[in-house]
mmCIF file with all atom_site columns, C-alpha atoms in Angstrom:
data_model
loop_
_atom_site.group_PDB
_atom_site.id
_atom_site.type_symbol
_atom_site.label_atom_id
_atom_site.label_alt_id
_atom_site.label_comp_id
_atom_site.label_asym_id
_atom_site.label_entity_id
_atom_site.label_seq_id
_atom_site.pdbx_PDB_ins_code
_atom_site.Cartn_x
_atom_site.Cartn_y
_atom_site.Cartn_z
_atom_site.occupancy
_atom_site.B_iso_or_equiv
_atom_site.pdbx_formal_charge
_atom_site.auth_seq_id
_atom_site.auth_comp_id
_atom_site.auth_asym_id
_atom_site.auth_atom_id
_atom_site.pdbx_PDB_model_num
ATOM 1   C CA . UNK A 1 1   ? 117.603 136.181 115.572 1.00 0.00 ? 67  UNK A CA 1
ATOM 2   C CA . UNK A 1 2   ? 120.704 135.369 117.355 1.00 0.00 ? 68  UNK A CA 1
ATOM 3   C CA . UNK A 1 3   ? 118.719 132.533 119.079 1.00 0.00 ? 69  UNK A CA 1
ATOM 4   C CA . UNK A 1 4   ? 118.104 130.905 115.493 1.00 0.00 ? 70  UNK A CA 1
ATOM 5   C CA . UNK A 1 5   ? 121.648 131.672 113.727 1.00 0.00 ? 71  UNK A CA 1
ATOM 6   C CA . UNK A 1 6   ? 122.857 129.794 117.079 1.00 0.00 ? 72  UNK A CA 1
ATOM 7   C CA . UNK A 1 7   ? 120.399 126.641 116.352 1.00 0.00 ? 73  UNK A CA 1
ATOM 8   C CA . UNK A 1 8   ? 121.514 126.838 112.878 1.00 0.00 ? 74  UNK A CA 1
ATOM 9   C CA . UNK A 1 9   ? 125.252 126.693 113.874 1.00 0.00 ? 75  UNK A CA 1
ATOM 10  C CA . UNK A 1 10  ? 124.655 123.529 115.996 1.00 0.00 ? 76  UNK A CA 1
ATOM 11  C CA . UNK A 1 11  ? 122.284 121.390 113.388 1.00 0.00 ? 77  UNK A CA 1
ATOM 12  C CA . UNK A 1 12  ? 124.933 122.290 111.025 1.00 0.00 ? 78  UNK A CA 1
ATOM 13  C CA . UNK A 1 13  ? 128.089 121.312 113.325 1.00 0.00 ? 79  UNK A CA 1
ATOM 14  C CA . UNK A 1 14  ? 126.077 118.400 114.595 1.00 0.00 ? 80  UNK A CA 1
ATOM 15  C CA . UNK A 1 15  ? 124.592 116.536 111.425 1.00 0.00 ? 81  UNK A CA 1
ATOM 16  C CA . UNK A 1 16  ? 125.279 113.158 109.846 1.00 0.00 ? 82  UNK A CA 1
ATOM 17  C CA . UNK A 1 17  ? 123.224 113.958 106.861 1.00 0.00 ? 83  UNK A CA 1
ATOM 18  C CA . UNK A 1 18  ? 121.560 117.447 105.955 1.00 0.00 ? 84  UNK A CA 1
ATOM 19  C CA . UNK A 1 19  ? 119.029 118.141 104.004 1.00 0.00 ? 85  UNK A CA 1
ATOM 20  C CA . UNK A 1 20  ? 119.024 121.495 102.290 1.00 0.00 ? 86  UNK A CA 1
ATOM 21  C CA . UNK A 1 21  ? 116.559 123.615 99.786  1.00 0.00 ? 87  UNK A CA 1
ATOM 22  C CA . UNK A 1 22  ? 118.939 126.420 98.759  1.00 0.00 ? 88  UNK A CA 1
ATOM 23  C CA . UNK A 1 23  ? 122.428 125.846 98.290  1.00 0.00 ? 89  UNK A CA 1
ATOM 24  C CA . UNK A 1 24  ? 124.381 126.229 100.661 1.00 0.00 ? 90  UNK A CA 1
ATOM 25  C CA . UNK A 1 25  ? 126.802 129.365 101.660 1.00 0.00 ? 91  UNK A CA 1
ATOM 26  C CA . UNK A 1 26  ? 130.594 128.866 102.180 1.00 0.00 ? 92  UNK A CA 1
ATOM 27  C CA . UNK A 1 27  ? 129.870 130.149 105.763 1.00 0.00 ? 93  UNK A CA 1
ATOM 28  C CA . UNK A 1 28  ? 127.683 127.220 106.374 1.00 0.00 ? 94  UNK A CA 1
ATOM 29  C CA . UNK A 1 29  ? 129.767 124.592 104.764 1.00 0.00 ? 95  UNK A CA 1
ATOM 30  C CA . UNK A 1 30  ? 132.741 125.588 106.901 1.00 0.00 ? 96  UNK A CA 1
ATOM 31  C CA . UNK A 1 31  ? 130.620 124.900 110.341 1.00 0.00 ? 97  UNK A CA 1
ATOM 32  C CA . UNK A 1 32  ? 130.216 121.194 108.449 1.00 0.00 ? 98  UNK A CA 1
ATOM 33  C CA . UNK A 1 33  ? 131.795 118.250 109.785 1.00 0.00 ? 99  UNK A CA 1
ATOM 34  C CA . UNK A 1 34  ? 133.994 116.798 107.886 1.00 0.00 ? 100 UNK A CA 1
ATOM 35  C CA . UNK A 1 35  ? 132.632 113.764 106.141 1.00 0.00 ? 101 UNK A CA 1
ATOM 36  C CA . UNK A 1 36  ? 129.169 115.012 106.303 1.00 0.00 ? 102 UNK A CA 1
ATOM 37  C CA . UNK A 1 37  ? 126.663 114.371 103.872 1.00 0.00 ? 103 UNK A CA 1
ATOM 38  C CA . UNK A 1 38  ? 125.053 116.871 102.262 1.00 0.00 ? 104 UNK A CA 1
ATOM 39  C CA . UNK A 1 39  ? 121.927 116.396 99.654  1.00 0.00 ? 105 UNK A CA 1
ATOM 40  C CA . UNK A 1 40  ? 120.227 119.057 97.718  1.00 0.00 ? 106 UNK A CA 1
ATOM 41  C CA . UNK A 1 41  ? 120.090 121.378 95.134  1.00 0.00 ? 107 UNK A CA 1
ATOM 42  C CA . UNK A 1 42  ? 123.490 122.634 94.788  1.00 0.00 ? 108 UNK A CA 1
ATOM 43  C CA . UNK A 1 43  ? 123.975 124.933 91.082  1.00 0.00 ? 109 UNK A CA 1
ATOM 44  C CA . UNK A 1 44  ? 127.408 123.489 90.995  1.00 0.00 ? 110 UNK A CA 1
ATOM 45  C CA . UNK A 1 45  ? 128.514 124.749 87.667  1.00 0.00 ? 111 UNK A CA 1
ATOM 46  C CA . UNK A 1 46  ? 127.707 128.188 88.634  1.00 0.00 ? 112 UNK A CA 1
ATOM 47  C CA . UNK A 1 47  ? 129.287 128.216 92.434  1.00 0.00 ? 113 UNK A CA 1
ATOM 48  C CA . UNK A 1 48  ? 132.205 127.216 92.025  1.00 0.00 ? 114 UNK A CA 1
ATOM 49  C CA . UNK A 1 49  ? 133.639 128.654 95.115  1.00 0.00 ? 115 UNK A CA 1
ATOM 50  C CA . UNK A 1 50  ? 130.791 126.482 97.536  1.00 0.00 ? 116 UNK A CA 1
ATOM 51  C CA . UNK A 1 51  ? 131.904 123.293 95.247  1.00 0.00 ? 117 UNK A CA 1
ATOM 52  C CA . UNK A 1 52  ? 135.804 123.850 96.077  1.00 0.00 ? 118 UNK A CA 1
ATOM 53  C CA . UNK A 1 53  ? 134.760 124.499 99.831  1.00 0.00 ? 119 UNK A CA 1
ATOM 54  C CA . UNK A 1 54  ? 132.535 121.359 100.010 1.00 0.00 ? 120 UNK A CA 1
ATOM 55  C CA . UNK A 1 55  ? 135.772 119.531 98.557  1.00 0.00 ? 121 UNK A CA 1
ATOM 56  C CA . UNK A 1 56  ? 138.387 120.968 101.480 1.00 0.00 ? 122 UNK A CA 1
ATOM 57  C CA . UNK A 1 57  ? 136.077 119.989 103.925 1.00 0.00 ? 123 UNK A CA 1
ATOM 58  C CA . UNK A 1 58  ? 135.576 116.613 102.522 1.00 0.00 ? 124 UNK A CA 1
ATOM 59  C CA . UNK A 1 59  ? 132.072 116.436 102.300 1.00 0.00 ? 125 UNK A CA 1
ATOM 60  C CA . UNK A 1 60  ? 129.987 114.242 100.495 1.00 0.00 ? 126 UNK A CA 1
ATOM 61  C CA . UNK A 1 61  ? 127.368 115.872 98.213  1.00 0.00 ? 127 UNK A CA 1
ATOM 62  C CA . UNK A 1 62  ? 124.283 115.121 96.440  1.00 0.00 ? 128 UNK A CA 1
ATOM 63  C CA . UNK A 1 63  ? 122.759 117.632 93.621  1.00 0.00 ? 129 UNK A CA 1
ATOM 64  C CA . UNK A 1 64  ? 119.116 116.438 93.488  1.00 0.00 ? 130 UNK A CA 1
ATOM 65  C CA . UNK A 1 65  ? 119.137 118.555 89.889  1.00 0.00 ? 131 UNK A CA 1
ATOM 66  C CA . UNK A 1 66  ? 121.411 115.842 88.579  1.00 0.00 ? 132 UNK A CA 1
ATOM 67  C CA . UNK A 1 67  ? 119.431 112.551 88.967  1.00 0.00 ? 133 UNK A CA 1
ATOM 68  C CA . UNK A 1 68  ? 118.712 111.265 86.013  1.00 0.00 ? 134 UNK A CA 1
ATOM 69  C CA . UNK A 1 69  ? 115.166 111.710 84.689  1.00 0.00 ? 135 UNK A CA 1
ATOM 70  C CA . UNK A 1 70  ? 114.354 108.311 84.318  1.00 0.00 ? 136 UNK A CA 1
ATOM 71  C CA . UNK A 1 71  ? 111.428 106.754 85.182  1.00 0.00 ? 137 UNK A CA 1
ATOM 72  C CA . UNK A 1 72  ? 113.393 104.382 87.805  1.00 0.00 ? 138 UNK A CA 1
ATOM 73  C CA . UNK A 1 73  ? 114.359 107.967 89.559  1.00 0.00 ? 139 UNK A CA 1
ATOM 74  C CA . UNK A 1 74  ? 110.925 109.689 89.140  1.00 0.00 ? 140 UNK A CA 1
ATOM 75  C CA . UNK A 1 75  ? 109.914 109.859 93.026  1.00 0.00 ? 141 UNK A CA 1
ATOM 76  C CA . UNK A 1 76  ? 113.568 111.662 93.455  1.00 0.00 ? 142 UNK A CA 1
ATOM 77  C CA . UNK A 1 77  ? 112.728 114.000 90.571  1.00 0.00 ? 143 UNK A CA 1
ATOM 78  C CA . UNK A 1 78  ? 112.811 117.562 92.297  1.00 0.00 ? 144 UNK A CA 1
ATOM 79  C CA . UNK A 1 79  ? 113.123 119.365 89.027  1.00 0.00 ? 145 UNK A CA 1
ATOM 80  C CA . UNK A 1 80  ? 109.941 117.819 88.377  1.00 0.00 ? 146 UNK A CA 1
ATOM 81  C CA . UNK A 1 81  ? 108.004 118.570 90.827  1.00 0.00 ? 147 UNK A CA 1
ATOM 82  C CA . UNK A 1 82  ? 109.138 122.328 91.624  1.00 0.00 ? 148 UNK A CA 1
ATOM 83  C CA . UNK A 1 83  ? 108.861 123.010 87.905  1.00 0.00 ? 149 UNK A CA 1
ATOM 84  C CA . UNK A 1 84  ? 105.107 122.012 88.179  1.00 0.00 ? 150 UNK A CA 1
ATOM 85  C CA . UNK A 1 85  ? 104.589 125.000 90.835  1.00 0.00 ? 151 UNK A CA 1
ATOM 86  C CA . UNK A 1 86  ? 106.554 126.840 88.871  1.00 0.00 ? 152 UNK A CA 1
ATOM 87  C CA . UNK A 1 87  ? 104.606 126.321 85.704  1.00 0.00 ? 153 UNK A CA 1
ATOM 88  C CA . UNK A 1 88  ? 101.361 126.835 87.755  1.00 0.00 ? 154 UNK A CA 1
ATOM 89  C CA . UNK A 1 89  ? 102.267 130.303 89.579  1.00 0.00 ? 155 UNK A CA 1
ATOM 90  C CA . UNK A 1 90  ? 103.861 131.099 86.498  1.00 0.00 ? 156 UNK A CA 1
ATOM 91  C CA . UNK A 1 91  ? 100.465 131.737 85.153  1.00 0.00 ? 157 UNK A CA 1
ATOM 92  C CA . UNK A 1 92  ? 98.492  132.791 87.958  1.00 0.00 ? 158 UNK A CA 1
ATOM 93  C CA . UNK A 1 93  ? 101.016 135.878 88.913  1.00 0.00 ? 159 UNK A CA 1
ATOM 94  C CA . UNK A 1 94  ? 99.800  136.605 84.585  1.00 0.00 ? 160 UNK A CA 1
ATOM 95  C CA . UNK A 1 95  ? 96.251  136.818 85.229  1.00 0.00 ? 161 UNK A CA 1
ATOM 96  C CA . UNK A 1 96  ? 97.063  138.671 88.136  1.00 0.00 ? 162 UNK A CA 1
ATOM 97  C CA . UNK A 1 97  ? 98.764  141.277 86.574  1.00 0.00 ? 163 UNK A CA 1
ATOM 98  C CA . UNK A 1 98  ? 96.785  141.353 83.791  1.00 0.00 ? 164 UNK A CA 1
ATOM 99  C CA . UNK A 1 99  ? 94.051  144.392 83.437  1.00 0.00 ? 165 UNK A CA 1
ATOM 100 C CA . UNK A 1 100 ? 91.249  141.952 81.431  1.00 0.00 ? 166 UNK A CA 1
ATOM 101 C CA . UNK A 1 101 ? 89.977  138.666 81.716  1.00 0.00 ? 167 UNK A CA 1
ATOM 102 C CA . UNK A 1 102 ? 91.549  134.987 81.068  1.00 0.00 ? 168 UNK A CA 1
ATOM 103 C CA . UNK A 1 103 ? 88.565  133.360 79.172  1.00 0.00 ? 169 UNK A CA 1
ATOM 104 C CA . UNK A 1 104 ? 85.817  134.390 77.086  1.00 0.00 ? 170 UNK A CA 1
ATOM 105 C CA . UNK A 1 105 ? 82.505  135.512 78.829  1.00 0.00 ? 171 UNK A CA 1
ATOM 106 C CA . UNK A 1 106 ? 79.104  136.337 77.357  1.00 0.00 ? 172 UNK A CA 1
ATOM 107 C CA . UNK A 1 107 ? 77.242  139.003 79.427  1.00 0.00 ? 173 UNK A CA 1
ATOM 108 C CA . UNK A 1 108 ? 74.698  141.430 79.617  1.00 0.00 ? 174 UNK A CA 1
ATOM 109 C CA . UNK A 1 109 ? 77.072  143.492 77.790  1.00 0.00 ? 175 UNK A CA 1
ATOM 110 C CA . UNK A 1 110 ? 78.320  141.816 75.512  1.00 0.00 ? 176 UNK A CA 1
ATOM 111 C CA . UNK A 1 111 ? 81.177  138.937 74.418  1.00 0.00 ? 177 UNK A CA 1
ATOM 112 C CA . UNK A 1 112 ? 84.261  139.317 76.181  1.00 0.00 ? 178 UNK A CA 1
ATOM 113 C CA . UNK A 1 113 ? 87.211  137.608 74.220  1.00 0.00 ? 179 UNK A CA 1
ATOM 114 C CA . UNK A 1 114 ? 89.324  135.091 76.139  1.00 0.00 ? 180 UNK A CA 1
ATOM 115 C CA . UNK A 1 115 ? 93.156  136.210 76.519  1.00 0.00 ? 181 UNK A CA 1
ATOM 116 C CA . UNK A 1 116 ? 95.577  134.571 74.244  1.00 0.00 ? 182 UNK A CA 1
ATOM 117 C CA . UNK A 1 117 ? 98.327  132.693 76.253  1.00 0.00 ? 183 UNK A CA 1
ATOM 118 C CA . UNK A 1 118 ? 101.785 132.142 74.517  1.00 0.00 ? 184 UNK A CA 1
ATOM 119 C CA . UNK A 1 119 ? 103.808 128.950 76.708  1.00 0.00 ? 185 UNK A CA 1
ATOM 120 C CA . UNK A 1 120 ? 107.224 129.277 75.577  1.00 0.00 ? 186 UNK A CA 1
ATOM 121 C CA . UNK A 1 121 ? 108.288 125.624 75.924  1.00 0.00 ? 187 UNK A CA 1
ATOM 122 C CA . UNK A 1 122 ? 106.825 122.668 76.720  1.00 0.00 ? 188 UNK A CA 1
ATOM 123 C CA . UNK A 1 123 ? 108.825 120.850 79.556  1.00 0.00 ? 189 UNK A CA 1
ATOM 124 C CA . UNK A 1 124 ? 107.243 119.954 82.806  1.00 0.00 ? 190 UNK A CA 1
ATOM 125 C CA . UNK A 1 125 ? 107.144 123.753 83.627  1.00 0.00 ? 191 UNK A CA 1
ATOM 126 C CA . UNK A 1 126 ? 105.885 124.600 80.410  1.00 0.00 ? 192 UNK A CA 1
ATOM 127 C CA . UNK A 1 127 ? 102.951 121.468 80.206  1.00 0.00 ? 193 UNK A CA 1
ATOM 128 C CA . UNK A 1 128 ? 101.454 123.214 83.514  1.00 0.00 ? 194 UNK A CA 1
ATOM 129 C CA . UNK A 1 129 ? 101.662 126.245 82.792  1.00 0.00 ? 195 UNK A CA 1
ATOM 130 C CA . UNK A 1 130 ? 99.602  125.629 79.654  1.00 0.00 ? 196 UNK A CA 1
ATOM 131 C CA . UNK A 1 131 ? 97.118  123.152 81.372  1.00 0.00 ? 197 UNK A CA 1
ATOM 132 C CA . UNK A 1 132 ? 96.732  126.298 84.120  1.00 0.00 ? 198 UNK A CA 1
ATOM 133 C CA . UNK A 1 133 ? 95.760  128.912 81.202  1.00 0.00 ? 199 UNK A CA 1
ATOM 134 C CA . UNK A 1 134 ? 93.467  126.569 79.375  1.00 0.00 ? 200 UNK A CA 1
ATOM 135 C CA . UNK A 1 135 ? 92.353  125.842 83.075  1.00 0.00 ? 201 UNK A CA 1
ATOM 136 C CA . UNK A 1 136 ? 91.646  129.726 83.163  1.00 0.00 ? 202 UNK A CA 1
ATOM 137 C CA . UNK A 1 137 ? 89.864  129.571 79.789  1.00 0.00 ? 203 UNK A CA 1
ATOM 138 C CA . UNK A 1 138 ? 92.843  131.156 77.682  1.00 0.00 ? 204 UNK A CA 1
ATOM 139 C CA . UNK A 1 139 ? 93.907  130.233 74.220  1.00 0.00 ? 205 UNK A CA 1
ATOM 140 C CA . UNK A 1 140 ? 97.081  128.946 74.741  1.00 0.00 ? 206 UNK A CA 1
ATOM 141 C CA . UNK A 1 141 ? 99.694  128.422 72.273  1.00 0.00 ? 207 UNK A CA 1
ATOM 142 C CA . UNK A 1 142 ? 103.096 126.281 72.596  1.00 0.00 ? 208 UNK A CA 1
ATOM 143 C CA . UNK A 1 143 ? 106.606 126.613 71.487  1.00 0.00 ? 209 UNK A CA 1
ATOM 144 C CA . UNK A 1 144 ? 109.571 125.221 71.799  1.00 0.00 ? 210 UNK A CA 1
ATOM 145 C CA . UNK A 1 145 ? 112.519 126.107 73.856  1.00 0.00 ? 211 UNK A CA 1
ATOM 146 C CA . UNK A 1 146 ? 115.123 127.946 74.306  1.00 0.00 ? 212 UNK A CA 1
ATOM 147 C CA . UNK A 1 147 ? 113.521 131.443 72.569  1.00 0.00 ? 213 UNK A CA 1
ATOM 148 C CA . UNK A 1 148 ? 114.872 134.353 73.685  1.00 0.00 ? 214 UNK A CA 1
ATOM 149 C CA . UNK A 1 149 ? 112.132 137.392 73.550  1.00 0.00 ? 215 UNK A CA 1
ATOM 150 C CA . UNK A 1 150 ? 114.453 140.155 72.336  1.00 0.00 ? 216 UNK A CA 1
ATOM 151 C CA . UNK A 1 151 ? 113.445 143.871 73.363  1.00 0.00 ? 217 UNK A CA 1
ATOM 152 C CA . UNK A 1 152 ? 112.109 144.068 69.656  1.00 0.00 ? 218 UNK A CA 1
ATOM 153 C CA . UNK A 1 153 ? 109.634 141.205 70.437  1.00 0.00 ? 219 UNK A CA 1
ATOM 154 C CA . UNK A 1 154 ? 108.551 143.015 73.454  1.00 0.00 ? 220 UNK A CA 1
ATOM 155 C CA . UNK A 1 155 ? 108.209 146.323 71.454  1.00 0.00 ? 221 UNK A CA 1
ATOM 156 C CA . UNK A 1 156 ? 105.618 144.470 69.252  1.00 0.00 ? 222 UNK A CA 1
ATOM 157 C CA . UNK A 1 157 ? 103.371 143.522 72.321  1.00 0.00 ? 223 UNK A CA 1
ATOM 158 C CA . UNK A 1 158 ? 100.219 145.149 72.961  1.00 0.00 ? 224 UNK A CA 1
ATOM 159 C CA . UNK A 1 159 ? 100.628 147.693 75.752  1.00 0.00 ? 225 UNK A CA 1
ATOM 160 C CA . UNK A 1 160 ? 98.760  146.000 78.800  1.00 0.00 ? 226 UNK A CA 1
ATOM 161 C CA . UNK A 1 161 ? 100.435 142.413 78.217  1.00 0.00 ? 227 UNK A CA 1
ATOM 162 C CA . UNK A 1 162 ? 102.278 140.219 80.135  1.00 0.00 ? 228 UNK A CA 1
ATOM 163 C CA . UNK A 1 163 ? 105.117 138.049 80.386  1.00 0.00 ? 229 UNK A CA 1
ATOM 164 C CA . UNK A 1 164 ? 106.010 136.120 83.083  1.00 0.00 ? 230 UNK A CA 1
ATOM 165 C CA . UNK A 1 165 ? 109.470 135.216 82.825  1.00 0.00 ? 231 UNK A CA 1
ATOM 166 C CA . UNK A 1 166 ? 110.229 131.539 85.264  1.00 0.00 ? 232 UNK A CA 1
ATOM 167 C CA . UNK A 1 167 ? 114.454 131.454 84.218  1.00 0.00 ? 233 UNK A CA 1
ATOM 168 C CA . UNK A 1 168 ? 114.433 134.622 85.264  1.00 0.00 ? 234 UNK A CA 1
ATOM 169 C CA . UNK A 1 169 ? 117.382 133.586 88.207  1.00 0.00 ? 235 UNK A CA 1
ATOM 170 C CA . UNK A 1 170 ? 119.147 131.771 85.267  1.00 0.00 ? 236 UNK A CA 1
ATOM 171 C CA . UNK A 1 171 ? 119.057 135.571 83.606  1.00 0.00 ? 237 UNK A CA 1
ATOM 172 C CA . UNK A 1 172 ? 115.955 135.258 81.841  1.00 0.00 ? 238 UNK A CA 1
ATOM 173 C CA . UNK A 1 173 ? 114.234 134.372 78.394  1.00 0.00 ? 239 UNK A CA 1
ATOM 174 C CA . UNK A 1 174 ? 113.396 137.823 78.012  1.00 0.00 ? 240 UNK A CA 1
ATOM 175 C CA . UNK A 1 175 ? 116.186 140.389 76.859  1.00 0.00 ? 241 UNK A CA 1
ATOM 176 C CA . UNK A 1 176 ? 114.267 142.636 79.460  1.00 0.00 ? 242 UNK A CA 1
ATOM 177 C CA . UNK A 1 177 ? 113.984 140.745 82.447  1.00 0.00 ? 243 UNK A CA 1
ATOM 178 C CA . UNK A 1 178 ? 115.571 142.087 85.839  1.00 0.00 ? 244 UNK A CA 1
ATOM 179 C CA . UNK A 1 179 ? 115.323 138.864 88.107  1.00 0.00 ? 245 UNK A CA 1
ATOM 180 C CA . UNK A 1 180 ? 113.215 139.852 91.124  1.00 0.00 ? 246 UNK A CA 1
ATOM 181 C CA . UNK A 1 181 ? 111.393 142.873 89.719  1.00 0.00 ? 247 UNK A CA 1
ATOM 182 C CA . UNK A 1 182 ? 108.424 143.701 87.471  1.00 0.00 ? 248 UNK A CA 1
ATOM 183 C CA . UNK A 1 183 ? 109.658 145.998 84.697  1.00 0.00 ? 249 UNK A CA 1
ATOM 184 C CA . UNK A 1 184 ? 107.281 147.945 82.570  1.00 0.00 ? 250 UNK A CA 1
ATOM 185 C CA . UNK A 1 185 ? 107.904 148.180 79.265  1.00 0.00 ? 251 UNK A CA 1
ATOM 186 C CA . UNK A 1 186 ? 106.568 150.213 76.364  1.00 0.00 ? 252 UNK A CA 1
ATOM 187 C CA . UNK A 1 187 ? 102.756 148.934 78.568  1.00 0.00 ? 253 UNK A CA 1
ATOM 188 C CA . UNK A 1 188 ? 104.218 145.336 78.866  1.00 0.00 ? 254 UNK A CA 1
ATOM 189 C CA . UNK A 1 189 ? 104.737 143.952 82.080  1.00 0.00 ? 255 UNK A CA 1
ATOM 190 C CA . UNK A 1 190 ? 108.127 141.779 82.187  1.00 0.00 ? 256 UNK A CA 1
ATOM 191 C CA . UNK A 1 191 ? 107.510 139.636 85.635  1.00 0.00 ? 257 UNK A CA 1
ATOM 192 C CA . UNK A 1 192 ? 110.295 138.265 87.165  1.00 0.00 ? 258 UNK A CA 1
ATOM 193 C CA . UNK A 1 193 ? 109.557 136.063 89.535  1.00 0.00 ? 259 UNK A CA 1
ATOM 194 C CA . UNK A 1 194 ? 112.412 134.316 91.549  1.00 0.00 ? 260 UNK A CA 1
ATOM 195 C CA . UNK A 1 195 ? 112.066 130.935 93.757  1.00 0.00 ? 261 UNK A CA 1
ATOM 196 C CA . UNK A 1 196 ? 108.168 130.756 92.512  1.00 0.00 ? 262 UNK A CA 1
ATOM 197 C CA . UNK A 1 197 ? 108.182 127.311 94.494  1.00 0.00 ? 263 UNK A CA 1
ATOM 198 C CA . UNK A 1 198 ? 108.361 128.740 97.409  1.00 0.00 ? 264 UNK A CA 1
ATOM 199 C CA . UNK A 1 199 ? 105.285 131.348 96.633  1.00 0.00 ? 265 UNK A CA 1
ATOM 200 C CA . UNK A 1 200 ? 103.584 127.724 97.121  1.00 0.00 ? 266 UNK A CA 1
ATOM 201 C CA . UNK A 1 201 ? 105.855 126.917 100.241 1.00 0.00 ? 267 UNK A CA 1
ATOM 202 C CA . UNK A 1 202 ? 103.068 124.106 101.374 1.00 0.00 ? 268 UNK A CA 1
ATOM 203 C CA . UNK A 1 203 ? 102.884 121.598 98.499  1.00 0.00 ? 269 UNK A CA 1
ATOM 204 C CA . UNK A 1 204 ? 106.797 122.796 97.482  1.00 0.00 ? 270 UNK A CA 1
ATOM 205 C CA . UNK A 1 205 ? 107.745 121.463 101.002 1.00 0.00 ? 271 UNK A CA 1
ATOM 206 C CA . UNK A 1 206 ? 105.728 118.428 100.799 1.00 0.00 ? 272 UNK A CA 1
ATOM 207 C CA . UNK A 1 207 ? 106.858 117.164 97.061  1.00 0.00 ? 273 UNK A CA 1
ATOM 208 C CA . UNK A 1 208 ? 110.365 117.904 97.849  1.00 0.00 ? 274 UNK A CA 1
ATOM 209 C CA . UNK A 1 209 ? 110.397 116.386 101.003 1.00 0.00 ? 275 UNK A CA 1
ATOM 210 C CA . UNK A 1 210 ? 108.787 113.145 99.226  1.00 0.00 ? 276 UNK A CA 1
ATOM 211 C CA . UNK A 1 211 ? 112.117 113.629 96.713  1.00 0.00 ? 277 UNK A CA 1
ATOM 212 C CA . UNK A 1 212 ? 114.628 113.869 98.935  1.00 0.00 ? 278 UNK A CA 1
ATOM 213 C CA . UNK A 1 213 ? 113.024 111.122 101.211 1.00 0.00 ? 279 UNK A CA 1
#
């Protein structure tokens, strides 16, 4: 451990240009040298403390979440392309947790309905997670965002549903989400997931990497 916080300490003392994932910590941009470049995702309006630090220490800073979505930016377009994991794990952590199948079968014994899927939204999280469910054979359903899904909402669910909840680190759609955690309910399952990229790490790595490059 101390081996790696020591590395760490160095690459971040030593670099010209770094390249980060998550934000970085006000620890981490004080070991910066000054005039460093820094590129990333940053959450800028909500750290306002790492902003002011990055500032002091005269660092130059790039918030990958601000290029424009344009189609002249589109290979830089990391919202893009970690919403589209996003938007798929989204939907595979729901049939996970779900106690029935996604699509309809006809057996032996009998016609099993498919699952109904409702996609709140329908941004580049939202379009894969409904291609994923009809992917999975579920009767999907759109709508637009922002909807919150009040605790009333939830109350009306059938007991053994699921929602799975991707602003859930922005404080959630869902008036009952707890960011990190699975809350039951009433017998609905409020999934939390947080950094659902990086449940993907493989392909989040490689798209990102493509962004940033």
């Amino acid at each position: 451990q101390s081996d790696w916080a020591d590395s760490a300490a160095e690459i971040l003392s030593t670099a010209d240009v770094l390249l980060t994932v998550a934000p970085l910590t006000v620890e981490q941009i004080g070991q910066l040298k000054p005039g460093a470049v820094v590129i990333g995702f940053m959450q800028a309006h909500s750290r306002h403390a790492e902003v002011k630090a990055l500032r002091d220490r005269k660092i130059t800073s790039f918030a990958v979440e601000f290029i424009p979505r344009i189609s002249r930016a589109q290979s830089m377009d990391a919202l893009s392309s970690q919403a589209a994991i996003a938007g798929y794990k989204a939907v595979l952590l729901a049939a996970n947790s779900l106690s029935k199948f996604m699509p309809m079968l006809t057996t032996a014994a009998g016609t099993i309905r498919p699952s109904q899927a409702l996609v709140i939204g329908a941004g580049v999280a939202g379009l894969q997670a409904i291609a994923t469910a009809r992917r999975l054979g579920a009767v999907v359903e759109g709508r637009k965002a922002p909807v919150i899904v009040t605790r009333a909402a939830v109350e009306r669910m059938k007991a053994g549903a699921v929602i799975v909840d991707i602003a859930a680190e922005q404080g959630g759609n869902c008036e009952l989400t707890k960011a990190g955690e699975t809350v039951l309910h009433n017998g609905v399952k409020i999934i939390g997931p947080i950094n659902l990229p990086g449940q993907l790490a493989y392909n989040a790595s490689e798209m990102y990497a493509r962004n940033l490059l």
